[in-house]
Coordinates of C-alpha atoms in Angstrom, one line a residue:
Chain Y
M1318 CA 8.8 -6.7 24.7
S1319 CA 10.4 -5.8 21.4
F1320 CA 12.8 -7.4 18.9
E1321 CA 16.5 -6.7 18.9
R1322 CA 17.6 -9.1 16.1
V1323 CA 15.5 -9.7 13.0
A1324 CA 16.3 -12.4 10.4
I1325 CA 14.9 -12.0 6.9
I1326 CA 14.7 -15.1 4.8
G1327 CA 14.3 -14.3 1.1
L1328 CA 15.6 -10.9 -0.1
G1329 CA 13.3 -10.0 -3.0
L1330 CA 10.9 -7.0 -3.1
L1331 CA 9.3 -7.7 0.3
G1332 CA 12.3 -9.0 2.2
G1333 CA 14.6 -6.3 0.9
S1334 CA 12.1 -3.6 1.7
I1335 CA 11.8 -4.9 5.3
G1336 CA 15.6 -4.7 5.6
L1337 CA 15.8 -1.2 4.3
A1338 CA 12.8 -0.1 6.4
V1339 CA 14.2 -1.5 9.6
D1340 CA 17.5 0.3 8.9
E1341 CA 15.7 3.6 8.5
A1342 CA 13.0 3.3 11.2
L1343 CA 14.6 1.0 13.8
P1344 CA 18.4 1.7 13.5
D1345 CA 19.1 -0.1 16.8
V1346 CA 17.7 -3.4 15.5
A1347 CA 20.3 -5.7 14.0
T1348 CA 19.2 -7.5 10.8
T1349 CA 20.5 -10.7 9.2
G1350 CA 19.4 -11.8 5.7
F1351 CA 19.6 -15.0 3.6
D1352 CA 18.5 -15.9 0.1
A1353 CA 18.8 -19.3 -1.6
D1354 CA 20.2 -17.6 -4.7
P1355 CA 23.9 -16.6 -4.4
A1356 CA 23.4 -13.8 -7.0
V1357 CA 20.6 -12.3 -4.9
R1358 CA 22.8 -12.6 -1.8
R1359 CA 25.6 -10.7 -3.6
R1360 CA 23.2 -7.9 -4.8
A1361 CA 21.6 -7.7 -1.3
A1362 CA 25.1 -7.2 0.2
E1363 CA 25.8 -4.4 -2.3
R1364 CA 22.5 -2.7 -1.5
G1365 CA 22.7 -3.3 2.2
L1366 CA 19.3 -5.0 2.4
A1367 CA 20.3 -6.5 5.7
G1368 CA 23.1 -5.7 8.2
T1369 CA 24.7 -9.1 7.7
I1370 CA 24.1 -11.3 4.7
C1371 CA 24.5 -15.0 5.7
E1372 CA 25.5 -18.0 3.7
T1373 CA 22.9 -20.3 5.1
A1374 CA 19.4 -19.8 6.5
Q1375 CA 20.3 -21.5 9.7
E1376 CA 23.1 -19.0 10.3
A1377 CA 20.8 -16.1 9.6
V1378 CA 18.2 -17.2 12.2
A1379 CA 20.6 -18.4 14.9
D1380 CA 20.5 -15.3 17.1
A1381 CA 17.2 -13.8 15.9
D1382 CA 14.2 -12.9 18.2
L1383 CA 12.1 -12.5 15.1
V1384 CA 12.4 -14.5 11.9
I1385 CA 10.4 -13.3 8.8
L1386 CA 10.0 -15.7 5.9
C1387 CA 9.8 -13.7 2.7
V1388 CA 9.7 -16.6 0.2
P1389 CA 6.9 -17.7 -2.2
V1390 CA 3.9 -19.2 -0.4
G1391 CA 4.7 -22.7 -1.7
A1392 CA 8.2 -22.6 -0.3
M1393 CA 7.2 -21.6 3.3
G1394 CA 7.0 -25.2 4.7
E1395 CA 10.3 -26.3 3.3
V1396 CA 12.2 -23.2 4.5
A1397 CA 10.6 -23.6 8.0
R1398 CA 11.8 -27.2 8.2
E1399 CA 15.3 -26.0 7.2
I1400 CA 15.6 -23.4 9.9
A1401 CA 13.7 -25.3 12.6
P1402 CA 16.8 -26.8 14.3
A1403 CA 18.6 -23.5 14.4
L1404 CA 15.8 -21.3 15.9
K1405 CA 16.6 -19.6 19.2
P1406 CA 14.2 -20.8 22.0
G1407 CA 11.5 -18.1 22.5
S1408 CA 11.9 -16.5 19.1
L1409 CA 8.9 -15.7 16.9
V1410 CA 8.5 -16.9 13.3
S1411 CA 6.4 -14.8 11.0
D1412 CA 6.1 -14.3 7.2
V1413 CA 4.7 -12.0 4.5
G1414 CA 2.8 -14.4 2.4
S1415 CA -0.4 -13.4 0.5
T1416 CA -2.4 -16.4 1.7
K1417 CA -2.7 -17.2 5.4
A1418 CA -4.6 -20.4 6.2
S1419 CA -2.3 -22.6 4.1
I1420 CA 0.8 -20.9 5.5
A1421 CA -0.4 -21.2 9.1
A1422 CA -0.9 -25.0 8.5
A1423 CA 2.5 -25.4 6.8
L1424 CA 4.4 -23.5 9.5
G1425 CA 2.5 -25.2 12.3
K1426 CA 3.5 -28.6 10.9
A1427 CA 7.1 -27.6 10.3
L1428 CA 7.6 -25.9 13.7
P1429 CA 5.6 -27.8 16.3
G1430 CA 5.6 -26.1 19.6
H1431 CA 7.4 -23.0 18.2
A1432 CA 5.7 -19.5 18.3
V1433 CA 4.3 -18.6 14.9
I1434 CA 2.2 -15.5 14.0
P1435 CA 1.6 -15.2 10.2
A1436 CA 1.4 -11.7 8.7
H1437 CA 0.6 -10.1 5.4
P1438 CA 1.7 -6.6 4.6
V1439 CA -0.7 -5.5 1.8
A1440 CA 1.8 -3.7 -0.2
G1441 CA 3.9 -4.4 -3.3
T1442 CA 4.7 -3.3 -6.8
E1443 CA 5.0 -5.0 -10.1
H1444 CA 8.7 -5.4 -9.7
S1445 CA 10.5 -8.3 -8.0
G1446 CA 14.0 -9.3 -7.0
P1447 CA 16.8 -7.7 -4.8
D1448 CA 16.7 -4.4 -6.7
A1449 CA 13.0 -3.9 -6.2
G1450 CA 12.8 -3.1 -2.5
F1451 CA 12.6 0.4 -1.0
A1452 CA 12.2 1.6 2.6
S1453 CA 8.9 3.3 2.2
L1454 CA 7.0 0.4 0.7
F1455 CA 4.9 -0.2 3.8
H1456 CA 4.1 3.5 4.5
H1457 CA 0.3 4.0 5.0
R1458 CA -0.4 0.4 4.0
W1459 CA -2.2 -2.2 6.0
C1460 CA -0.4 -5.2 7.5
I1461 CA -2.8 -8.0 8.5
L1462 CA -1.8 -10.4 11.4
T1463 CA -3.5 -13.7 11.7
P1464 CA -2.4 -15.0 15.1
P1465 CA -3.5 -18.5 16.0
A1466 CA -5.9 -18.9 19.0
D1467 CA -3.1 -19.8 21.4
A1468 CA -0.7 -17.0 20.4
D1469 CA 1.0 -15.1 23.2
P1470 CA -0.6 -11.6 23.3
A1471 CA 2.7 -10.0 24.1
Q1472 CA 4.2 -11.4 20.9
V1473 CA 1.2 -10.3 18.9
D1474 CA 1.7 -6.8 20.3
A1475 CA 5.4 -6.8 19.6
L1476 CA 4.8 -7.9 16.0
A1477 CA 2.2 -5.2 15.6
A1478 CA 4.5 -2.6 17.0
F1479 CA 7.3 -3.8 14.6
W1480 CA 5.0 -3.3 11.6
R1481 CA 3.8 0.1 12.8
A1482 CA 7.4 1.2 13.2
L1483 CA 7.9 0.4 9.5
G1484 CA 5.0 2.7 8.6
S1485 CA 2.1 0.2 8.4
M1486 CA -1.3 0.2 9.9
V1487 CA -2.1 -3.1 11.6
E1488 CA -5.2 -5.2 11.6
I1489 CA -5.8 -8.6 13.3
M1490 CA -7.9 -11.0 11.4
D1491 CA -8.9 -14.7 11.2
A1492 CA -6.8 -16.5 8.6
Q1493 CA -9.8 -17.9 6.7
H1494 CA -11.4 -14.4 6.5
H1495 CA -8.1 -12.9 5.4
D1496 CA -8.0 -15.4 2.5
L1497 CA -11.5 -14.4 1.3
V1498 CA -10.9 -10.7 1.6
L1499 CA -7.6 -10.9 -0.3
A1500 CA -9.2 -13.1 -2.9
V1501 CA -11.4 -10.1 -3.7
T1502 CA -8.9 -7.3 -3.3
S1503 CA -5.8 -8.9 -4.8
H1504 CA -5.9 -12.5 -6.0
I1505 CA -8.9 -12.2 -8.5
P1506 CA -7.7 -8.8 -9.8
H1507 CA -4.3 -10.4 -10.6
L1508 CA -5.9 -13.5 -12.2
I1509 CA -8.2 -11.3 -14.4
A1510 CA -5.2 -9.1 -15.4
Y1511 CA -3.1 -12.1 -16.3
T1512 CA -6.1 -13.5 -18.3
I1513 CA -6.9 -10.4 -20.4
V1514 CA -3.2 -9.8 -21.1
G1515 CA -3.0 -13.4 -22.3
T1516 CA -6.2 -13.2 -24.4
A1517 CA -5.0 -10.0 -26.1
S1518 CA -1.7 -11.6 -27.1
D1519 CA -3.4 -14.7 -28.6
L1520 CA -5.9 -13.0 -30.9
E1521 CA -5.3 -13.7 -34.6
D1522 CA -7.0 -10.5 -36.0
V1523 CA -5.2 -8.0 -33.7
T1524 CA -1.4 -7.9 -33.7
Q1525 CA 0.6 -7.7 -30.6
G1526 CA 2.0 -4.4 -32.0
E1527 CA -1.5 -2.9 -32.1
V1528 CA -2.2 -4.1 -28.5
I1529 CA 0.9 -2.3 -27.3
K1530 CA 0.4 0.9 -29.3
Y1531 CA -3.1 1.5 -28.2
S1532 CA -2.7 0.2 -24.6
A1533 CA -3.3 3.7 -23.2
G1534 CA -7.0 3.1 -23.6
G1535 CA -7.1 1.0 -20.4
F1536 CA -5.2 -2.2 -21.2
R1537 CA -1.9 -0.9 -19.9
D1538 CA -3.2 -0.8 -16.3
F1539 CA -3.8 -4.5 -16.4
T1540 CA -0.3 -5.2 -17.8
R1541 CA 1.2 -3.6 -14.7
I1542 CA -0.2 -6.2 -12.3
A1543 CA 0.2 -9.0 -14.9
A1544 CA 3.9 -8.3 -14.8
S1545 CA 4.1 -9.5 -11.2
D1546 CA 6.3 -12.4 -10.2
P1547 CA 4.9 -15.7 -11.7
T1548 CA 6.2 -18.0 -9.0
M1549 CA 4.6 -16.0 -6.3
W1550 CA 1.3 -15.9 -8.0
R1551 CA 1.2 -19.5 -9.0
D1552 CA 1.6 -20.4 -5.3
V1553 CA -1.1 -17.9 -4.3
F1554 CA -3.7 -19.5 -6.5
L1555 CA -2.7 -23.1 -5.5
N1556 CA -2.9 -22.1 -1.8
N1557 CA -6.1 -20.1 -1.8
R1558 CA -8.1 -22.2 -4.1
D1559 CA -11.4 -22.3 -2.4
A1560 CA -11.8 -18.5 -1.8
V1561 CA -10.5 -17.7 -5.3
L1562 CA -12.9 -20.1 -7.0
E1563 CA -15.8 -18.7 -4.9
V1564 CA -15.1 -15.1 -5.8
L1565 CA -14.4 -16.0 -9.4
G1566 CA -17.8 -17.7 -9.6
R1567 CA -19.5 -14.4 -8.5
F1568 CA -17.4 -12.4 -11.0
S1569 CA -18.3 -14.7 -13.9
E1570 CA -22.0 -14.4 -13.0
D1571 CA -21.8 -10.6 -12.9
L1572 CA -19.8 -10.5 -16.2
T1573 CA -22.5 -12.7 -17.8
A1574 CA -25.2 -10.3 -16.7
L1575 CA -23.4 -7.4 -18.3
Q1576 CA -22.7 -9.4 -21.5
R1577 CA -26.4 -10.1 -21.7
A1578 CA -27.2 -6.4 -21.3
I1579 CA -24.8 -5.5 -24.1
R1580 CA -26.3 -8.2 -26.4
S1581 CA -29.8 -7.0 -25.8
G1582 CA -29.0 -3.3 -25.9
D1583 CA -30.0 -2.7 -22.3
G1584 CA -28.3 0.7 -21.7
D1585 CA -30.0 1.3 -18.4
T1586 CA -28.5 -1.8 -16.8
L1587 CA -25.0 -0.7 -18.1
F1588 CA -25.4 2.8 -16.9
D1589 CA -26.6 1.8 -13.4
R1590 CA -23.7 -0.6 -13.0
F1591 CA -21.1 1.9 -14.2
T1592 CA -22.4 4.6 -11.9
K1593 CA -22.2 2.5 -8.7
T1594 CA -18.5 1.8 -9.1
R1595 CA -17.4 5.5 -8.8
A1596 CA -18.2 5.7 -5.0
I1597 CA -15.7 2.9 -4.2
R1598 CA -12.9 4.8 -6.0
R1599 CA -13.7 7.9 -4.1
S1600 CA -13.4 6.1 -0.7
I1601 CA -10.1 4.5 -1.7
I1602 CA -8.6 7.9 -2.4
E1603 CA -10.1 9.5 0.7
Q1604 CA -8.5 6.7 2.8
G1605 CA -5.1 7.3 1.2
Q1606 CA -4.9 4.0 -0.6
D1607 CA -4.5 5.5 -4.0
D1608 CA -3.4 8.7 -5.7
A1609 CA -6.2 11.1 -7.0
R1610 CA -4.1 12.7 -9.7
P1611 CA -5.2 11.7 -13.2
D1612 CA -3.5 8.5 -14.2
F1613 CA -1.9 8.5 -10.7
G1614 CA 0.3 11.3 -12.0
R1615 CA 2.0 9.3 -14.7
K1616 CA 4.9 11.2 -16.1
D1617 CA 3.6 11.8 -19.7
H1618 CA 1.2 14.5 -18.6
D1619 CA 3.9 17.1 -18.0
D1620 CA 6.5 16.0 -20.4
Chain K
M379 CA -4.0 23.0 -46.5
S380 CA -4.5 23.6 -42.7
F381 CA -7.3 24.7 -40.4
E382 CA -7.6 28.3 -39.2
R383 CA -10.8 28.0 -37.2
V384 CA -11.7 24.9 -35.1
A385 CA -15.0 24.4 -33.4
I386 CA -15.2 22.0 -30.5
I387 CA -18.6 20.6 -29.6
G388 CA -18.7 19.2 -26.1
L389 CA -16.3 20.6 -23.5
G390 CA -15.5 17.7 -21.2
L391 CA -12.2 15.9 -20.8
L392 CA -11.5 15.5 -24.5
G393 CA -13.0 18.7 -25.9
G394 CA -11.4 20.8 -23.1
S395 CA -8.0 19.2 -23.7
I396 CA -8.2 19.9 -27.4
G397 CA -9.0 23.5 -26.8
L398 CA -6.1 23.9 -24.3
A399 CA -3.7 22.0 -26.6
V400 CA -4.6 24.1 -29.6
D401 CA -4.0 27.3 -27.5
E402 CA -0.6 26.0 -26.6
A403 CA 0.6 24.3 -29.8
L404 CA -1.3 26.3 -32.5
P405 CA -1.8 29.8 -31.1
D406 CA -2.8 31.2 -34.5
V407 CA -5.7 28.9 -34.8
A408 CA -9.0 30.4 -33.5
T409 CA -11.2 28.1 -31.4
T410 CA -14.9 28.2 -30.7
G411 CA -16.6 25.9 -28.2
F412 CA -20.1 24.8 -27.2
D413 CA -21.5 22.5 -24.6
A414 CA -25.2 21.6 -24.1
D415 CA -24.9 22.2 -20.4
P416 CA -24.9 25.9 -19.4
A417 CA -22.8 25.2 -16.2
V418 CA -20.1 23.5 -18.4
R419 CA -20.1 26.5 -20.7
R420 CA -19.6 28.8 -17.8
R421 CA -16.7 26.7 -16.4
A422 CA -15.2 26.4 -19.9
A423 CA -15.2 30.2 -20.2
E424 CA -13.4 30.5 -16.9
R425 CA -10.8 28.0 -17.8
G426 CA -10.4 29.3 -21.4
L427 CA -11.1 25.9 -22.9
A428 CA -11.9 27.7 -26.2
G429 CA -11.2 31.2 -27.5
T430 CA -15.0 31.9 -27.7
I431 CA -17.7 29.9 -25.9
C432 CA -20.9 30.1 -27.9
E433 CA -24.5 29.8 -26.8
T434 CA -25.5 27.4 -29.6
A435 CA -23.7 24.6 -31.5
Q436 CA -24.7 26.3 -34.8
E437 CA -23.1 29.5 -33.7
A438 CA -19.9 27.6 -32.8
V439 CA -19.5 25.8 -36.1
A440 CA -20.6 28.7 -38.4
D441 CA -17.1 29.9 -39.4
A442 CA -15.1 26.7 -38.6
D443 CA -12.9 24.9 -41.1
L444 CA -12.8 21.9 -38.7
V445 CA -15.6 20.8 -36.4
I446 CA -14.7 18.2 -33.8
L447 CA -17.6 16.5 -32.0
C448 CA -16.5 15.6 -28.4
V449 CA -19.8 14.2 -27.2
P450 CA -20.8 10.7 -26.0
V451 CA -20.9 8.2 -28.9
G452 CA -24.7 7.8 -28.7
A453 CA -25.2 11.6 -29.1
M454 CA -23.1 12.0 -32.3
G455 CA -25.9 11.6 -34.8
E456 CA -28.2 14.1 -33.0
V457 CA -25.5 16.7 -32.6
A458 CA -24.5 16.3 -36.3
R459 CA -28.2 16.9 -37.4
E460 CA -28.3 20.0 -35.2
I461 CA -25.2 21.6 -36.7
A462 CA -25.8 20.4 -40.3
P463 CA -27.6 23.6 -41.5
A464 CA -24.9 25.9 -40.1
L465 CA -21.8 24.1 -41.4
K466 CA -19.5 26.1 -43.7
P467 CA -19.3 24.6 -47.2
G468 CA -15.9 22.8 -47.5
S469 CA -15.5 22.4 -43.8
L470 CA -14.5 19.1 -42.3
V471 CA -16.4 17.3 -39.5
S472 CA -14.5 14.9 -37.2
D473 CA -14.9 13.5 -33.7
V474 CA -13.1 11.8 -30.8
G475 CA -15.4 8.9 -30.2
S476 CA -14.2 5.5 -28.9
T477 CA -16.1 3.5 -31.5
K478 CA -15.7 4.3 -35.2
A479 CA -18.0 2.2 -37.5
S480 CA -21.2 3.3 -35.8
I481 CA -20.1 6.9 -35.7
A482 CA -19.1 6.8 -39.4
A483 CA -22.6 5.5 -40.2
A484 CA -24.4 8.1 -37.9
L485 CA -22.4 11.1 -39.2
G486 CA -22.7 9.9 -42.9
K487 CA -26.5 9.7 -42.4
A488 CA -26.8 13.1 -40.6
L489 CA -24.4 15.0 -43.0
P490 CA -25.0 13.6 -46.5
G491 CA -22.5 15.0 -49.0
H492 CA -20.5 16.7 -46.3
A493 CA -16.8 15.8 -45.6
V494 CA -16.5 13.6 -42.5
I495 CA -13.3 11.9 -41.2
P496 CA -13.8 10.1 -37.9
A497 CA -10.9 10.1 -35.4
H498 CA -10.1 8.6 -32.1
P499 CA -7.3 9.9 -29.9
V500 CA -6.4 7.0 -27.6
A501 CA -5.9 9.1 -24.5
G502 CA -7.8 9.8 -21.4
T503 CA -8.0 9.7 -17.7
E504 CA -10.6 8.5 -15.2
H505 CA -11.8 12.1 -14.7
S506 CA -14.5 13.8 -16.8
G507 CA -16.1 17.2 -17.2
P508 CA -14.8 20.7 -17.9
D509 CA -12.3 20.7 -15.1
A510 CA -10.6 17.4 -16.3
G511 CA -8.9 18.6 -19.5
F512 CA -5.2 19.6 -19.8
A513 CA -3.0 20.6 -22.8
S514 CA -0.6 17.6 -22.7
L515 CA -3.3 14.9 -22.7
F516 CA -2.4 13.8 -26.3
H517 CA 1.4 13.9 -25.9
H518 CA 3.0 10.7 -27.2
R519 CA -0.5 9.1 -27.6
W520 CA -1.8 7.6 -30.8
C521 CA -4.7 9.2 -32.7
I522 CA -6.4 6.8 -35.1
L523 CA -8.1 8.3 -38.2
T524 CA -10.7 6.1 -40.0
P525 CA -11.3 8.1 -43.3
P526 CA -14.0 6.7 -45.6
A527 CA -12.9 5.3 -48.9
D528 CA -13.9 8.6 -50.8
A529 CA -12.2 11.0 -48.3
D530 CA -10.1 13.8 -49.8
P531 CA -6.5 12.9 -49.2
A532 CA -5.6 16.6 -48.6
Q533 CA -8.2 16.7 -45.8
V534 CA -6.8 13.4 -44.3
D535 CA -3.3 15.0 -44.3
A536 CA -4.6 18.2 -42.7
L537 CA -6.4 16.3 -40.0
A538 CA -3.3 14.2 -39.3
A539 CA -1.1 17.3 -39.2
F540 CA -3.6 18.9 -36.7
W541 CA -3.3 15.9 -34.3
R542 CA 0.5 15.7 -34.7
A543 CA 0.7 19.4 -33.8
L544 CA -1.2 18.5 -30.5
G545 CA 1.5 16.0 -29.7
S546 CA -0.1 12.8 -31.1
M547 CA 1.2 10.1 -33.3
V548 CA -1.2 9.3 -36.1
E549 CA -2.4 6.0 -37.6
I550 CA -4.8 5.4 -40.4
M551 CA -7.1 2.4 -40.0
D552 CA -10.3 0.8 -41.3
A553 CA -13.2 1.6 -38.9
Q554 CA -14.2 -2.1 -38.4
H555 CA -10.6 -3.0 -37.5
H556 CA -10.4 0.0 -35.2
D557 CA -13.4 -1.3 -33.3
L558 CA -11.9 -4.7 -32.9
V559 CA -8.5 -3.4 -31.7
L560 CA -10.1 -1.0 -29.3
A561 CA -12.4 -3.7 -28.0
V562 CA -9.2 -5.5 -26.8
T563 CA -7.1 -2.6 -25.6
S564 CA -9.9 -0.4 -24.1
H565 CA -13.5 -1.6 -24.1
I566 CA -13.0 -5.1 -22.5
P567 CA -10.6 -3.8 -19.9
H568 CA -13.2 -1.2 -18.8
L569 CA -16.0 -3.8 -18.8
I570 CA -13.9 -6.1 -16.7
A571 CA -12.9 -3.4 -14.3
Y572 CA -16.6 -2.2 -13.9
T573 CA -17.5 -5.9 -13.3
I574 CA -15.0 -6.7 -10.6
V575 CA -15.5 -3.5 -8.7
G576 CA -19.3 -4.3 -8.8
T577 CA -18.7 -7.9 -7.7
A578 CA -16.5 -6.7 -4.8
S579 CA -19.1 -4.3 -3.5
D580 CA -21.9 -6.9 -3.6
L581 CA -20.3 -9.6 -1.5
E582 CA -22.0 -10.5 1.7
D583 CA -19.0 -11.9 3.6
V584 CA -16.5 -9.1 2.8
T585 CA -17.5 -5.6 3.8
Q586 CA -17.0 -2.6 1.5
G587 CA -14.7 -1.1 4.2
E588 CA -12.4 -4.2 3.9
V589 CA -12.4 -3.9 0.1
I590 CA -11.3 -0.3 0.4
K591 CA -8.7 -0.9 3.1
Y592 CA -6.9 -3.7 1.4
S593 CA -7.3 -2.4 -2.2
A594 CA -3.5 -1.8 -2.6
G595 CA -3.2 -5.5 -3.3
G596 CA -4.3 -4.9 -6.9
F597 CA -7.9 -4.0 -6.8
R598 CA -7.4 -0.2 -6.7
D599 CA -6.0 -0.3 -10.2
F600 CA -9.3 -1.5 -11.5
T601 CA -11.2 1.1 -9.5
R602 CA -9.4 3.8 -11.5
I603 CA -10.8 2.9 -14.8
A604 CA -14.1 1.8 -13.3
A605 CA -14.5 5.5 -12.2
S606 CA -14.7 6.6 -15.9
D607 CA -17.8 8.4 -17.2
P608 CA -20.8 6.1 -17.2
T609 CA -22.7 7.7 -20.1
M610 CA -19.6 7.5 -22.4
W611 CA -19.1 3.9 -21.6
R612 CA -22.7 2.8 -21.8
D613 CA -22.6 4.3 -25.4
V614 CA -19.4 2.5 -26.2
F615 CA -20.8 -0.9 -25.4
L616 CA -24.1 -0.3 -27.2
N617 CA -22.2 0.9 -30.3
N618 CA -19.4 -1.7 -30.5
R619 CA -21.5 -4.7 -29.5
D620 CA -20.2 -7.3 -32.0
A621 CA -16.5 -6.7 -31.4
V622 CA -16.9 -6.5 -27.6
L623 CA -18.9 -9.7 -27.5
E624 CA -16.3 -11.5 -29.7
V625 CA -13.4 -10.5 -27.5
L626 CA -15.4 -11.2 -24.3
G627 CA -16.0 -14.7 -25.5
R628 CA -12.3 -15.3 -25.9
F629 CA -11.6 -13.8 -22.5
S630 CA -14.2 -16.0 -20.8
E631 CA -12.7 -19.1 -22.4
D632 CA -9.2 -18.2 -21.2
L633 CA -10.5 -17.4 -17.7
T634 CA -12.3 -20.8 -17.6
A635 CA -9.0 -22.5 -18.6
L636 CA -7.2 -20.8 -15.7
Q637 CA -10.1 -21.6 -13.3
R638 CA -9.8 -25.3 -14.2
A639 CA -6.0 -25.1 -13.7
I640 CA -6.6 -23.7 -10.2
R641 CA -9.2 -26.3 -9.4
S642 CA -7.0 -29.2 -10.5
G643 CA -3.8 -27.8 -8.9
D644 CA -2.1 -27.5 -12.2
G645 CA 0.8 -25.1 -11.3
D646 CA 2.7 -25.5 -14.6
T647 CA -0.2 -24.0 -16.6
L648 CA -0.5 -21.1 -14.2
F649 CA 3.2 -20.4 -14.2
D650 CA 3.4 -20.5 -18.0
R651 CA 0.5 -18.2 -18.4
F652 CA 1.9 -15.7 -15.8
T653 CA 5.3 -15.7 -17.5
K654 CA 4.1 -14.9 -21.0
T655 CA 2.4 -11.7 -19.9
R656 CA 5.6 -9.9 -18.7
A657 CA 6.9 -9.4 -22.2
I658 CA 4.0 -7.2 -23.2
R659 CA 4.4 -5.0 -20.2
R660 CA 8.1 -4.5 -21.2
S661 CA 7.1 -3.5 -24.8
I662 CA 4.5 -1.0 -23.6
I663 CA 7.1 0.7 -21.4
E664 CA 9.8 0.7 -24.2
Q665 CA 7.3 2.3 -26.5
G666 CA 6.6 5.1 -24.0
Q667 CA 2.9 4.1 -23.5
D668 CA 3.4 3.7 -19.7
D669 CA 5.6 4.6 -16.8
A670 CA 8.2 2.1 -15.7
R671 CA 8.5 3.4 -12.1
P672 CA 7.0 1.1 -9.5
D673 CA 3.3 1.8 -9.2
F674 CA 3.7 4.5 -11.9
G675 CA 5.4 6.6 -9.3
R676 CA 2.4 6.9 -7.1
K677 CA 3.1 9.5 -4.5
D678 CA 2.9 7.2 -1.4
H679 CA 6.4 5.9 -2.1
D680 CA 8.2 9.0 -1.1
D681 CA 5.9 10.4 1.5

């Protein structure tokens, strides 16, 4: 079993990258695309983000074996209700949202009796919109599938094969566990980055110009992920509240402990903590999830 | 006035990069270098991090017009006391430490009556040691000088010209203000990165393997700066305590406000906060302090 016609609903960074990746890796698969924004549809047509850009979501999904929803987490239910009457019997609906339990619930409610297998490709950049996508976005990145208990194993295999064809490595996981793991590896880092960038811009005694000038000391790394799409991230936090608050509680405890060490001049605690963290970095590079060159090979080094 | 002989004490990332940059940009300037670690001295000689690698710090500084201390912040006073008897009359002592008020005090005490102008090149990578340095590290990066009130203006100008020759842009600032600005743009980002990487590795319900596999969701950016030299950073926090605790207090307040917005489902507050932060990113890129390519042009994109 494999997919011959794939519909992509939402043509931003993720949807656009899927379209381009299918075109490159699975040239025999036909793609249709739709975005609610007419300007995005025009740009998607210019860039060829899907074989056919449709004027309605229903038109885009009508002949598809696989429908992938690439809209913000909070819009998944509404889009699913919109396409429900037009879905081909036997087709599979999936998505790329960053939270999984709330999406599984929303899609299950909107599409009763229809096959749904949520998915989350753990890949992205700080850019968004129809110009942001590129075909290699998923190369050597993990895609997590969270099939419900009653999912058809053949459909799970077909969806896994689809993501592997696009360059991903595939993992199957429980939706609740996904939401906890991603709270740690993605949601809390984004929340912290948004917070510190906001804190820095609100200080009275340090100007915004100074923050920008001296950002190479570490701050600039946070601004990259704090430049991510606000709608997407608002929805992530509203839809993964429990896991985010749990991990945030741990983080705050750990930060308080380091704050106390600084206040009391406890250099040993600081040194121990700062030493432990190097090993994780090493493993991330060994497993190909980041670039070992200094500063990831930022261009300034060889200008 | 300019410097003909420069001594570099400490041959890690910063000291080594200064040596290589002088060799490239100021080939007529002679450099001597010293490091307390014999293995570092051997490697520094192999890489040519200074024209002459000396066996003692006193030997390295004996003929120098400019002595630059490139050791951890907490070691500055001790190194200054060691070289004091050997300094050439009229020579200038400077440094590259990440805090400035405590270093000004330590050097002033160790070198009474001798000319001292502290400096801080805001540049670095996550790597450390004698293999980490490269000649272009300072290109298009700011170097902050914090001359004491009685500094000789000709020496301030000469030091500024030295750093400009190495590719830096130079700013003059009060030491206390420097420490507050860098608490925001460098010290707190590092503390937060060390904390979240530590939090992630201590969770019971999420394995370290999972954290590493799915790090591309945002976490990996934090691991880069959390891989920085532990001794250096311990000393930074012990020597810039007041400014760090002040900014940390603000950060914690702001994080608590976002935590409350998540708990109460207040999407508008989240959206507003996440929108504000994009402008800073744009300015940092416009001013050449970061790379606009997605993910800084990490290599995975075109593999």
